[in-house]
Short mmCIF file of C-alpha atoms in Angstrom, two decimals:
data_model
loop_
_atom_site.label_atom_id
_atom_site.label_comp_id
_atom_site.label_asym_id
_atom_site.label_seq_id
_atom_site.Cartn_x
_atom_site.Cartn_y
_atom_site.Cartn_z
CA MET A 1 35.91 -100.68 89.77
CA ALA A 2 33.87 -103.76 90.83
CA ARG A 3 35.13 -105.54 93.88
CA LYS A 4 36.81 -108.89 93.40
CA VAL A 5 35.16 -111.79 95.19
CA LYS A 6 36.41 -114.99 96.71
CA ARG A 7 37.67 -117.44 94.10
CA SER A 8 37.96 -121.09 95.10
CA ASP A 9 39.81 -123.49 92.84
CA VAL A 10 37.56 -126.53 92.34
CA SER A 11 39.95 -127.99 89.77
CA LYS A 12 42.06 -131.02 90.68
CA LYS A 13 44.75 -133.06 88.95
CA ILE A 14 43.59 -136.64 88.37
CA TRP A 15 45.28 -139.14 86.02
CA GLY A 16 47.09 -136.33 84.28
CA LEU A 17 43.88 -134.36 83.81
CA GLN A 18 43.05 -130.92 85.24
CA VAL A 19 39.33 -131.24 86.00
CA ASN A 20 36.52 -130.47 88.38
CA PRO A 21 35.85 -134.16 89.20
CA PRO A 22 32.04 -134.13 89.78
CA VAL A 23 31.35 -132.11 86.64
CA PHE A 24 33.81 -133.93 84.38
CA PHE A 25 33.02 -137.51 85.42
CA ILE A 26 29.23 -137.18 85.85
CA SER A 27 28.88 -135.37 82.52
CA THR A 28 31.05 -137.98 80.81
CA LEU A 29 29.04 -140.82 82.39
CA ILE A 30 25.70 -139.38 81.24
CA ILE A 31 27.05 -138.84 77.72
CA VAL A 32 28.49 -142.37 77.52
CA LEU A 33 25.20 -143.88 78.74
CA SER A 34 23.23 -141.85 76.19
CA VAL A 35 25.50 -142.98 73.38
CA ALA A 36 25.43 -146.62 74.51
CA LEU A 37 21.64 -146.77 74.90
CA THR A 38 21.14 -145.21 71.47
CA LEU A 39 23.40 -147.83 69.87
CA ILE A 40 21.96 -150.78 71.84
CA PHE A 41 18.31 -149.85 71.27
CA HIS A 42 18.83 -148.58 67.74
CA ASP A 43 15.41 -149.67 66.41
CA GLN A 44 13.48 -148.05 69.25
CA ALA A 45 15.64 -144.93 69.39
CA LYS A 46 14.04 -143.04 66.51
CA GLU A 47 10.49 -143.55 67.84
CA THR A 48 11.62 -142.51 71.31
CA PHE A 49 13.21 -139.32 69.98
CA VAL A 50 10.04 -138.42 68.04
CA ASN A 51 7.78 -138.94 71.06
CA LEU A 52 10.14 -137.05 73.35
CA GLN A 53 10.26 -134.06 71.04
CA GLU A 54 6.44 -133.93 70.76
CA VAL A 55 5.96 -134.10 74.54
CA VAL A 56 8.42 -131.29 75.23
CA ALA A 57 7.30 -129.08 72.34
CA GLU A 58 3.57 -129.39 73.03
CA GLY A 59 3.86 -129.01 76.80
CA ALA A 60 6.47 -126.26 77.03
CA ASP A 61 6.03 -124.20 73.86
CA TRP A 62 4.59 -121.24 75.84
CA PHE A 63 7.56 -121.35 78.23
CA PHE A 64 10.13 -121.24 75.42
CA ILE A 65 8.30 -118.34 73.74
CA LEU A 66 7.98 -116.35 76.97
CA SER A 67 11.59 -116.99 78.01
CA ILE A 68 13.23 -115.99 74.73
CA ASN A 69 11.23 -112.74 74.63
CA LEU A 70 12.16 -111.89 78.21
CA PHE A 71 15.86 -112.40 77.40
CA LEU A 72 15.63 -109.88 74.55
CA ILE A 73 13.73 -107.27 76.59
CA PHE A 74 16.19 -107.61 79.47
CA LEU A 75 19.22 -107.14 77.22
CA PHE A 76 17.88 -103.97 75.59
CA TYR A 77 17.09 -102.66 79.08
CA LEU A 78 20.73 -103.19 80.07
CA ALA A 79 22.17 -101.76 76.85
CA LEU A 80 20.08 -98.60 76.78
CA GLY A 81 19.98 -97.96 80.52
CA LYS A 82 22.42 -96.83 83.16
CA PHE A 83 24.35 -100.12 83.21
CA GLY A 84 25.42 -99.72 79.59
CA LYS A 85 28.59 -97.78 80.41
CA LEU A 86 30.02 -100.45 82.72
CA ARG A 87 33.04 -102.10 81.12
CA ILE A 88 33.79 -105.83 81.08
CA GLY A 89 37.02 -106.26 83.00
CA GLY A 90 36.84 -102.91 84.81
CA PRO A 91 37.16 -99.24 83.77
CA LYS A 92 40.74 -99.61 82.49
CA ALA A 93 40.20 -102.80 80.46
CA ARG A 94 40.48 -102.60 76.67
CA PRO A 95 39.44 -105.09 73.91
CA GLU A 96 41.93 -107.85 73.13
CA PHE A 97 40.74 -108.36 69.53
CA LYS A 98 39.99 -105.95 66.72
CA THR A 99 36.29 -105.37 66.12
CA THR A 100 36.40 -107.13 62.73
CA SER A 101 38.06 -110.20 64.23
CA TRP A 102 35.55 -110.12 67.09
CA PHE A 103 32.58 -110.14 64.69
CA ALA A 104 34.15 -112.89 62.57
CA MET A 105 34.69 -115.21 65.54
CA LEU A 106 31.27 -114.74 67.14
CA PHE A 107 29.50 -115.06 63.78
CA SER A 108 31.36 -118.26 62.87
CA ALA A 109 30.61 -119.84 66.21
CA GLY A 110 27.04 -118.61 66.43
CA MET A 111 25.36 -119.19 63.10
CA GLY A 112 27.65 -120.65 60.44
CA ILE A 113 26.28 -124.13 59.79
CA GLY A 114 22.66 -123.10 60.33
CA LEU A 115 22.83 -120.36 57.70
CA LEU A 116 24.20 -122.76 55.10
CA PHE A 117 21.85 -125.63 55.91
CA PHE A 118 18.65 -123.59 56.27
CA GLY A 119 19.47 -120.49 54.19
CA VAL A 120 17.65 -121.87 51.14
CA GLY A 121 15.73 -124.76 52.67
CA GLU A 122 13.78 -122.99 55.39
CA PRO A 123 12.30 -120.16 53.29
CA ILE A 124 11.27 -122.68 50.63
CA LYS A 125 9.73 -124.97 53.27
CA HIS A 126 7.69 -122.07 54.68
CA PHE A 127 6.76 -120.89 51.18
CA SER A 128 5.34 -124.32 50.31
CA ASN A 129 3.89 -124.87 53.81
CA PRO A 130 3.27 -121.46 55.46
CA PRO A 131 1.82 -121.17 58.97
CA THR A 132 -1.38 -119.33 57.94
CA ALA A 133 -1.11 -118.13 54.31
CA ILE A 134 -2.01 -120.03 51.13
CA ALA A 135 1.01 -121.98 49.85
CA GLY A 136 2.82 -120.62 46.82
CA THR A 137 1.39 -117.09 47.00
CA ALA A 138 3.06 -113.71 47.54
CA GLU A 139 1.64 -113.71 51.08
CA ALA A 140 3.29 -117.09 51.69
CA ALA A 141 6.59 -115.64 50.44
CA ASN A 142 6.30 -112.74 52.90
CA GLN A 143 5.49 -115.08 55.77
CA ALA A 144 8.35 -117.40 54.83
CA MET A 145 10.89 -114.60 55.12
CA ASP A 146 9.27 -113.10 58.23
CA PHE A 147 9.58 -116.35 60.17
CA THR A 148 13.04 -117.11 58.82
CA PHE A 149 14.17 -113.71 60.09
CA LEU A 150 12.44 -114.40 63.42
CA HIS A 151 14.30 -117.70 63.85
CA TYR A 152 17.73 -116.31 62.95
CA GLY A 153 17.44 -112.71 64.14
CA LEU A 154 17.41 -110.88 67.44
CA HIS A 155 15.86 -113.69 69.50
CA ALA A 156 18.54 -116.20 68.53
CA TRP A 157 21.36 -113.81 69.38
CA ALA A 158 19.63 -112.78 72.63
CA ALA A 159 20.26 -116.22 74.15
CA TYR A 160 23.93 -116.04 73.16
CA ALA A 161 24.37 -112.43 74.30
CA LEU A 162 22.81 -113.09 77.71
CA VAL A 163 25.11 -115.99 78.56
CA GLY A 164 28.14 -114.31 76.99
CA LEU A 165 27.64 -111.05 78.86
CA ALA A 166 27.03 -112.71 82.21
CA LEU A 167 30.07 -114.97 81.86
CA ALA A 168 32.37 -112.21 80.65
CA TYR A 169 31.30 -109.79 83.33
CA PHE A 170 31.58 -112.10 86.33
CA SER A 171 34.80 -113.68 85.08
CA TYR A 172 36.73 -110.59 84.00
CA THR A 173 35.20 -107.95 86.27
CA ARG A 174 34.61 -109.97 89.43
CA GLY A 175 37.56 -112.33 88.96
CA LEU A 176 35.49 -115.54 89.09
CA PRO A 177 36.24 -118.73 87.09
CA LEU A 178 35.11 -118.76 83.46
CA THR A 179 32.30 -121.23 83.99
CA ILE A 180 28.50 -121.09 84.15
CA ARG A 181 28.29 -121.40 87.94
CA SER A 182 30.11 -118.07 88.38
CA ILE A 183 27.11 -116.18 86.98
CA PHE A 184 25.07 -117.09 90.04
CA TYR A 185 27.47 -115.70 92.64
CA PRO A 186 25.15 -112.76 93.53
CA LEU A 187 22.43 -115.31 94.37
CA LEU A 188 24.40 -118.21 95.83
CA GLY A 189 27.61 -116.66 97.11
CA ASP A 190 30.30 -119.22 97.92
CA ARG A 191 27.79 -122.04 97.43
CA ILE A 192 28.61 -121.90 93.70
CA TYR A 193 31.69 -123.95 94.62
CA GLY A 194 29.53 -126.77 96.03
CA ARG A 195 26.98 -129.23 94.70
CA ILE A 196 24.59 -126.58 93.40
CA GLY A 197 27.36 -125.12 91.26
CA ASP A 198 28.35 -128.60 90.06
CA ALA A 199 24.74 -129.30 89.02
CA ILE A 200 24.58 -126.04 87.05
CA ASP A 201 27.81 -126.81 85.21
CA ILE A 202 26.76 -130.41 84.46
CA LEU A 203 23.52 -129.15 82.91
CA ALA A 204 25.50 -126.59 80.91
CA VAL A 205 27.84 -129.30 79.59
CA LEU A 206 24.95 -131.52 78.49
CA ALA A 207 23.10 -128.62 76.84
CA THR A 208 26.27 -127.60 75.02
CA VAL A 209 27.22 -131.11 73.89
CA PHE A 210 23.81 -132.01 72.48
CA GLY A 211 23.15 -128.54 71.06
CA LEU A 212 26.51 -128.65 69.33
CA ALA A 213 25.91 -132.20 68.10
CA THR A 214 22.77 -130.92 66.36
CA SER A 215 24.76 -128.34 64.40
CA LEU A 216 27.50 -130.82 63.56
CA GLY A 217 24.89 -133.31 62.38
CA PHE A 218 23.30 -130.76 60.07
CA GLY A 219 26.73 -129.76 58.81
CA VAL A 220 27.93 -133.26 57.96
CA GLN A 221 24.67 -134.09 56.17
CA GLN A 222 25.16 -131.04 53.99
CA ILE A 223 28.82 -131.88 53.34
CA ALA A 224 27.87 -135.43 52.31
CA THR A 225 25.04 -134.18 50.10
CA GLY A 226 27.27 -131.56 48.49
CA LEU A 227 30.01 -134.05 47.67
CA ASN A 228 27.39 -136.41 46.28
CA PHE A 229 25.88 -133.62 44.20
CA VAL A 230 29.20 -132.40 42.77
CA PHE A 231 31.31 -135.57 42.59
CA GLY A 232 28.81 -138.40 42.97
CA PHE A 233 30.23 -139.67 46.29
CA SER A 234 27.97 -141.68 48.55
CA SER A 235 25.91 -139.61 51.01
CA GLY A 236 24.64 -142.42 53.26
CA VAL A 237 24.89 -142.46 57.04
CA GLY A 238 28.06 -144.54 56.93
CA MET A 239 29.77 -141.97 54.73
CA GLN A 240 28.53 -139.17 56.99
CA VAL A 241 30.14 -140.86 59.97
CA PHE A 242 33.36 -141.12 57.97
CA TYR A 243 33.25 -137.39 57.18
CA ILE A 244 32.64 -136.62 60.84
CA ALA A 245 35.78 -138.57 61.73
CA ILE A 246 37.92 -136.72 59.16
CA ILE A 247 36.70 -133.24 60.06
CA THR A 248 36.88 -133.94 63.80
CA PHE A 249 40.51 -134.94 63.31
CA ILE A 250 41.20 -131.64 61.52
CA ALA A 251 39.34 -129.70 64.22
CA THR A 252 41.56 -131.31 66.82
CA GLY A 253 44.57 -129.53 65.34
CA SER A 254 42.82 -126.18 65.76
CA VAL A 255 41.88 -127.09 69.34
CA VAL A 256 45.52 -127.81 70.17
CA LEU A 257 46.57 -124.40 68.81
CA GLY A 258 43.98 -122.57 70.95
CA VAL A 259 41.89 -119.43 70.38
CA ASP A 260 44.54 -116.99 69.12
CA LYS A 261 46.22 -119.26 66.56
CA GLY A 262 43.59 -121.86 65.71
CA VAL A 263 40.02 -120.63 66.17
CA LYS A 264 40.72 -116.99 65.29
CA ILE A 265 42.50 -117.78 62.01
CA LEU A 266 39.90 -120.34 60.91
CA SER A 267 37.03 -118.00 61.80
CA GLU A 268 38.53 -115.18 59.75
CA TRP A 269 39.03 -117.49 56.77
CA ASN A 270 35.45 -118.73 57.14
CA MET A 271 34.22 -115.16 56.94
CA ARG A 272 36.31 -114.51 53.82
CA ILE A 273 34.95 -117.62 52.08
CA ALA A 274 31.40 -116.81 53.25
CA LEU A 275 31.79 -113.32 51.79
CA ILE A 276 32.94 -114.80 48.47
CA LEU A 277 29.93 -117.16 48.39
CA LEU A 278 27.57 -114.29 49.27
CA LEU A 279 29.03 -112.02 46.58
CA LEU A 280 28.71 -114.79 43.97
CA ALA A 281 25.07 -115.31 44.97
CA VAL A 282 24.36 -111.57 44.70
CA ILE A 283 26.36 -110.77 41.55
CA LEU A 284 25.47 -113.88 39.54
CA GLY A 285 21.90 -114.02 40.84
CA PRO A 286 18.98 -111.56 40.68
CA THR A 287 20.99 -108.66 42.15
CA LEU A 288 18.32 -105.96 42.15
CA PHE A 289 15.70 -108.37 43.45
CA ILE A 290 17.97 -109.36 46.36
CA PHE A 291 18.50 -105.77 47.49
CA ARG A 292 14.79 -105.02 47.17
CA SER A 293 13.87 -108.14 49.12
CA PHE A 294 16.37 -107.31 51.88
CA VAL A 295 14.75 -103.91 52.43
CA GLU A 296 11.20 -105.30 52.25
CA ASN A 297 11.96 -108.39 54.36
CA THR A 298 13.58 -106.30 57.09
CA GLY A 299 10.67 -103.86 57.16
CA SER A 300 8.12 -106.68 57.27
CA TYR A 301 10.03 -108.40 60.08
CA ILE A 302 10.00 -105.19 62.14
CA ALA A 303 6.31 -104.55 61.39
CA HIS A 304 5.22 -108.04 62.47
CA PHE A 305 7.85 -108.49 65.16
CA VAL A 306 5.65 -108.50 68.29
CA GLU A 307 2.92 -110.58 66.69
CA MET A 308 5.30 -113.29 65.48
CA ALA A 309 7.38 -113.29 68.67
CA SER A 310 4.32 -114.02 70.83
CA TRP A 311 2.33 -116.25 68.44
CA SER A 312 1.68 -119.75 69.80
CA GLU A 313 -1.06 -121.26 67.59
CA THR A 314 -3.48 -120.92 70.53
CA TYR A 315 -6.59 -120.55 68.38
CA THR A 316 -5.49 -122.04 65.07
CA GLY A 317 -3.99 -125.25 66.47
CA GLY A 318 -1.53 -127.37 64.55
CA LYS A 319 2.13 -128.34 64.94
CA TRP A 320 3.81 -125.88 62.59
CA GLN A 321 5.29 -123.76 65.34
CA ASN A 322 6.46 -126.71 67.42
CA ASP A 323 8.30 -128.13 64.41
CA TRP A 324 10.01 -124.82 63.68
CA THR A 325 9.95 -121.92 66.17
CA VAL A 326 9.92 -123.95 69.38
CA PHE A 327 12.65 -126.23 68.04
CA TYR A 328 14.79 -123.20 67.24
CA TRP A 329 14.28 -121.63 70.66
CA GLY A 330 15.29 -124.90 72.31
CA TRP A 331 18.29 -125.23 69.99
CA TRP A 332 19.55 -121.68 70.56
CA ILE A 333 19.03 -121.89 74.33
CA GLY A 334 20.74 -125.27 74.48
CA TRP A 335 23.62 -123.94 72.39
CA SER A 336 23.91 -120.71 74.41
CA PRO A 337 26.50 -121.98 76.94
CA PHE A 338 28.81 -122.89 74.06
CA VAL A 339 28.42 -119.70 72.00
CA GLY A 340 28.03 -117.52 75.10
CA MET A 341 31.23 -118.74 76.72
CA PHE A 342 33.13 -118.44 73.48
CA ILE A 343 31.91 -114.86 73.01
CA ALA A 344 32.82 -114.15 76.64
CA ARG A 345 36.41 -115.29 76.07
CA ILE A 346 36.88 -112.81 73.23
CA SER A 347 34.98 -109.81 74.66
CA LYS A 348 37.05 -108.49 77.55
CA GLY A 349 37.36 -104.71 77.53
CA ARG A 350 34.07 -103.88 75.80
CA THR A 351 31.32 -101.87 77.48
CA ILE A 352 28.02 -103.58 78.19
CA ARG A 353 26.30 -101.31 75.67
CA GLU A 354 28.90 -102.07 72.99
CA PHE A 355 28.75 -105.80 73.74
CA ILE A 356 24.95 -106.14 73.63
CA LEU A 357 24.31 -103.95 70.60
CA GLY A 358 27.28 -105.48 68.78
CA VAL A 359 26.20 -109.07 69.43
CA LEU A 360 22.50 -108.44 68.74
CA LEU A 361 22.43 -106.03 65.82
CA VAL A 362 25.45 -106.63 63.56
CA PRO A 363 25.15 -110.44 63.19
CA SER A 364 21.36 -110.11 62.81
CA LEU A 365 21.68 -107.63 59.93
CA LEU A 366 24.32 -109.77 58.24
CA THR A 367 22.05 -112.79 58.66
CA PHE A 368 19.07 -110.91 57.19
CA PHE A 369 21.05 -109.99 54.09
CA TRP A 370 22.32 -113.58 53.76
CA MET A 371 18.78 -114.97 54.03
CA SER A 372 17.55 -112.46 51.46
CA ALA A 373 20.35 -113.35 49.04
CA PHE A 374 19.65 -117.07 49.29
CA GLY A 375 16.11 -117.52 50.64
CA SER A 376 14.32 -114.76 48.73
CA ALA A 377 16.19 -115.64 45.53
CA ALA A 378 15.18 -119.29 46.00
CA ILE A 379 11.54 -118.27 46.43
CA GLN A 380 11.79 -116.26 43.22
CA GLN A 381 13.04 -119.42 41.50
CA ALA A 382 10.05 -121.33 42.86
CA MET A 383 7.59 -118.64 41.74
CA THR A 384 8.99 -118.18 38.22
CA GLU A 385 10.70 -121.42 37.23
CA GLY A 386 8.43 -124.12 38.60
CA SER A 387 8.68 -126.59 41.47
CA VAL A 388 12.22 -128.01 41.05
CA ILE A 389 13.65 -126.25 44.11
CA VAL A 390 10.50 -127.00 46.15
CA GLU A 391 10.64 -130.71 45.33
CA ALA A 392 14.36 -130.84 46.10
CA VAL A 393 13.87 -129.23 49.52
CA ASN A 394 10.93 -131.47 50.39
CA ASP A 395 12.90 -134.57 49.38
CA ASP A 396 16.09 -133.65 51.26
CA MET A 397 16.71 -130.20 52.72
CA ALA A 398 20.48 -130.84 52.72
CA THR A 399 20.39 -130.59 48.91
CA ALA A 400 18.69 -127.16 48.91
CA LEU A 401 21.81 -125.00 48.60
CA PHE A 402 23.31 -127.06 45.79
CA VAL A 403 20.10 -127.29 43.75
CA PHE A 404 19.66 -123.54 44.21
CA PHE A 405 23.00 -122.83 42.52
CA GLN A 406 22.25 -125.07 39.53
CA ASP A 407 20.80 -122.11 37.62
CA TYR A 408 23.90 -119.99 38.27
CA PRO A 409 27.00 -119.73 36.05
CA LEU A 410 29.96 -121.74 37.40
CA ALA A 411 27.54 -123.86 39.45
CA SER A 412 30.07 -126.64 40.15
CA VAL A 413 32.74 -124.19 41.32
CA ILE A 414 30.25 -122.39 43.59
CA ASN A 415 29.06 -125.68 45.08
CA ILE A 416 32.65 -126.72 45.84
CA ILE A 417 33.15 -123.39 47.65
CA ALA A 418 29.93 -124.06 49.57
CA VAL A 419 31.15 -127.51 50.68
CA ILE A 420 34.48 -126.03 51.82
CA LEU A 421 32.61 -123.36 53.80
CA VAL A 422 30.34 -125.91 55.50
CA ALA A 423 33.44 -127.91 56.48
CA GLY A 424 35.09 -124.73 57.78
CA PHE A 425 32.10 -123.86 59.96
CA PHE A 426 31.98 -127.48 61.15
CA ILE A 427 35.61 -127.25 62.25
CA THR A 428 35.25 -123.89 64.03
CA SER A 429 32.09 -125.08 65.80
CA SER A 430 33.82 -128.26 66.91
CA ASP A 431 37.03 -126.68 68.16
CA SER A 432 35.25 -123.75 69.81
CA GLY A 433 32.88 -126.19 71.51
CA SER A 434 35.79 -128.29 72.74
CA LEU A 435 37.46 -125.28 74.35
CA VAL A 436 34.20 -124.25 76.00
CA ILE A 437 33.28 -127.68 77.38
CA ASP A 438 36.84 -128.17 78.58
CA SER A 439 36.66 -124.86 80.44
CA ILE A 440 33.40 -125.83 82.17
CA THR A 441 34.54 -129.33 83.15
CA SER A 442 37.91 -128.09 84.41
CA GLY A 443 36.39 -125.54 86.78
CA GLY A 444 37.04 -122.51 84.60
CA LYS A 445 40.59 -123.24 83.48
CA THR A 446 41.62 -121.87 80.10
CA ASP A 447 45.03 -123.55 80.03
CA SER A 448 44.13 -127.17 80.78
CA PRO A 449 46.12 -130.06 79.24
CA VAL A 450 45.82 -130.46 75.48
CA GLY A 451 44.64 -134.05 75.93
CA GLN A 452 41.42 -132.85 77.53
CA ARG A 453 40.58 -130.62 74.58
CA ILE A 454 41.26 -133.52 72.21
CA PHE A 455 38.98 -135.75 74.32
CA TRP A 456 36.06 -133.33 74.01
CA ALA A 457 36.63 -132.79 70.28
CA PHE A 458 36.33 -136.54 69.68
CA THR A 459 33.38 -136.80 72.09
CA GLU A 460 31.38 -134.18 70.15
CA GLY A 461 32.02 -135.96 66.86
CA THR A 462 31.05 -139.30 68.39
CA ILE A 463 27.75 -137.96 69.73
CA ALA A 464 26.84 -136.41 66.38
CA ALA A 465 27.65 -139.70 64.62
CA VAL A 466 25.68 -141.84 67.09
CA LEU A 467 22.62 -139.59 66.96
CA LEU A 468 22.67 -139.73 63.16
CA ILE A 469 22.86 -143.52 63.31
CA GLY A 470 20.16 -143.74 66.00
CA GLY A 471 17.57 -141.43 64.55
CA GLY A 472 18.87 -138.97 61.99
CA LEU A 473 17.76 -135.34 62.13
CA GLN A 474 14.85 -136.23 64.42
CA ALA A 475 17.29 -137.46 67.07
CA LEU A 476 19.40 -134.33 66.76
CA GLN A 477 16.39 -132.03 67.06
CA SER A 478 15.01 -133.94 70.05
CA ALA A 479 18.33 -133.85 71.89
CA ALA A 480 18.62 -130.08 71.36
CA LEU A 481 15.03 -129.38 72.46
CA VAL A 482 15.06 -131.59 75.56
CA THR A 483 18.35 -130.22 76.91
CA GLY A 484 17.24 -126.68 76.10
CA LEU A 485 14.13 -126.83 78.33
CA PRO A 486 15.77 -126.98 81.78
CA PHE A 487 18.45 -124.56 80.65
CA ALA A 488 15.79 -121.98 79.74
CA ALA A 489 14.87 -121.87 83.44
CA ILE A 490 18.56 -121.46 84.31
CA LEU A 491 18.79 -118.50 81.93
CA LEU A 492 15.81 -116.78 83.57
CA LEU A 493 17.56 -117.02 86.94
CA MET A 494 20.69 -115.79 85.19
CA CYS A 495 18.88 -112.57 84.23
CA TYR A 496 18.11 -111.78 87.86
CA SER A 497 21.58 -112.71 89.07
CA LEU A 498 23.23 -110.54 86.42
CA TYR A 499 20.96 -107.61 87.24
CA LYS A 500 21.74 -107.96 90.93
CA GLY A 501 25.49 -108.05 90.27
CA LEU A 502 25.39 -105.05 87.91
CA LYS A 503 23.29 -103.06 90.36
CA GLU A 504 25.86 -103.65 93.12
CA ASP A 505 28.77 -102.66 90.89
CA PHE A 506 26.99 -99.61 89.49
CA ALA A 507 26.23 -98.35 93.01
CA GLN A 508 29.91 -98.79 93.91
CA LEU A 509 30.98 -96.99 90.72
CA LYS A 510 28.69 -94.04 91.45
CA LYS A 511 30.01 -93.88 94.99
CA GLN A 512 33.60 -93.79 93.71
CA GLU A 513 32.70 -91.11 91.18
CA SER A 514 31.01 -89.02 93.88
CA GLU A 515 34.04 -89.35 96.14
CA LYS A 516 36.33 -88.40 93.25
CA GLU A 517 34.16 -85.39 92.39
CA ARG A 518 34.11 -84.33 96.05
CA ASP A 519 37.88 -84.70 96.28
CA THR A 520 38.30 -82.74 93.06
CA TYR A 521 35.94 -80.02 94.26
CA GLU A 522 37.73 -79.76 97.60
CA THR A 523 41.08 -79.58 95.81
CA ILE A 524 39.84 -76.78 93.55
CA VAL A 525 38.39 -74.83 96.48
CA SER A 526 41.60 -75.31 98.44
CA ASP A 527 43.64 -74.03 95.50
CA ILE A 528 41.40 -70.99 95.15
CA VAL A 529 41.60 -70.21 98.87
CA GLN A 530 45.35 -70.67 98.85
CA LYS A 531 45.81 -68.42 95.79
CA ARG A 532 43.49 -65.81 97.30
CA SER A 533 45.42 -65.92 100.58
CA VAL A 534 48.71 -65.47 98.74
CA LYS A 535 47.27 -62.50 96.84
CA LEU A 536 46.01 -60.87 100.05
CA ASP A 537 49.41 -61.32 101.67
CA LYS A 538 51.08 -59.82 98.60
CA ASP A 539 48.72 -56.80 98.57
CA LYS A 540 49.32 -56.30 102.26
CA LEU A 541 53.08 -56.30 101.79
CA GLU A 542 52.84 -53.80 98.92
CA LYS A 543 50.79 -51.41 101.07
CA GLU A 544 53.30 -51.60 103.87
#
């Protein structure tokens, strides 16, 4: 059993709120200033976002690549090594949610909108503009799926698993607040309750808010495009802002209900609808081709894994990787506090080995099959039926999924299901994000006033809307990348802090086991001696 450590309550009641004042008010101020400046300097905003993204991507691409690989190596070391048997919450803790519900919630929070937005669009983009192959060839198709798997596979889930494991372990096993600062207790001790801890939490809030806004922005663009495609509704920025307002309002209801009643139920329904959409794509599409491509894509991904994971265009030059891989690494790292904390809240009672392998492997395999069903099938369309899908993706990637289904029976019905699913993932991302940000800004509270959760739900929607107005997808991508850079350094320190904490607890566990074994051995020996003594006394009496 890990020892509990000192827990200081940094939360205070102010104006009916239950918050950690420095984190809540400074984070809110920075967010408000960002929103205001984007609206005031609307014309210059897009150019600024483009330049900012290029500076960060070109100067720190190597750092993102190195960091994300180190996270993955570290996690497999923990899962397959001696620390794997440690249990989150202590030896007697047991999971609060069924395994199926656990997978549904972490999958909905972690990948939902991205899979729908990029599931068709990204493979087609890579097929028509591959990093090194000749466009439109079989080699380009292989590369397209390899890099799509890279972006949505083990590396993406490594960032989430690292933050989720560290948060869950220090919160439930050590008894520390459920907030990012708690992870650094082995390094900082009680200083996590001071300014250093406040700075860590503020950075986590900003990374979460802007990373989440990126996903919400992608989601609402796809919803608007889908409704335009099916019903002819307007898909302009003004309409997108309107959709954000409606869905944010719905998400607020789920936030008020909390994890058990709101998020859990919506996540499970999302998974059911996603399964229906996937089955329709497989059954009505090129079924045999999809299964073949899944096997081949997975094998190719494994075969080229190390090469792709460490590739940085050092000798070939160009901006392909900065536009795709580096953006994704920044996005996943920036989003990791949100997904990680949400996973932490639902993972008490699982062993470290179960947690890591569950979070890394199961969602990755599901994602690979999804990408094969949509991405590989879309590439087959492009190779056999002409350039319709390629032109659609190049014109507007948000249309990719809906154009893809045009060749399928019941296309309109399938597209309506797709729009409903995008909206469902939007809602679960928004309400999950609200709960997470509220927990960080309240000093680790999970039962803060409902008004605070509502505040953050509306704040996330507002940021997504303003960034769309100020610069579209470019603004969203820049915000995710820029906030992800400093947080990558935080995650590297997190690895060391988590290792240090696990090492201390493992040593204590081994000591307790040794003492228990010694006590058991001494008890057994004592019993044997006592029984032998009784027998000798009995034999002696019989002789007499």
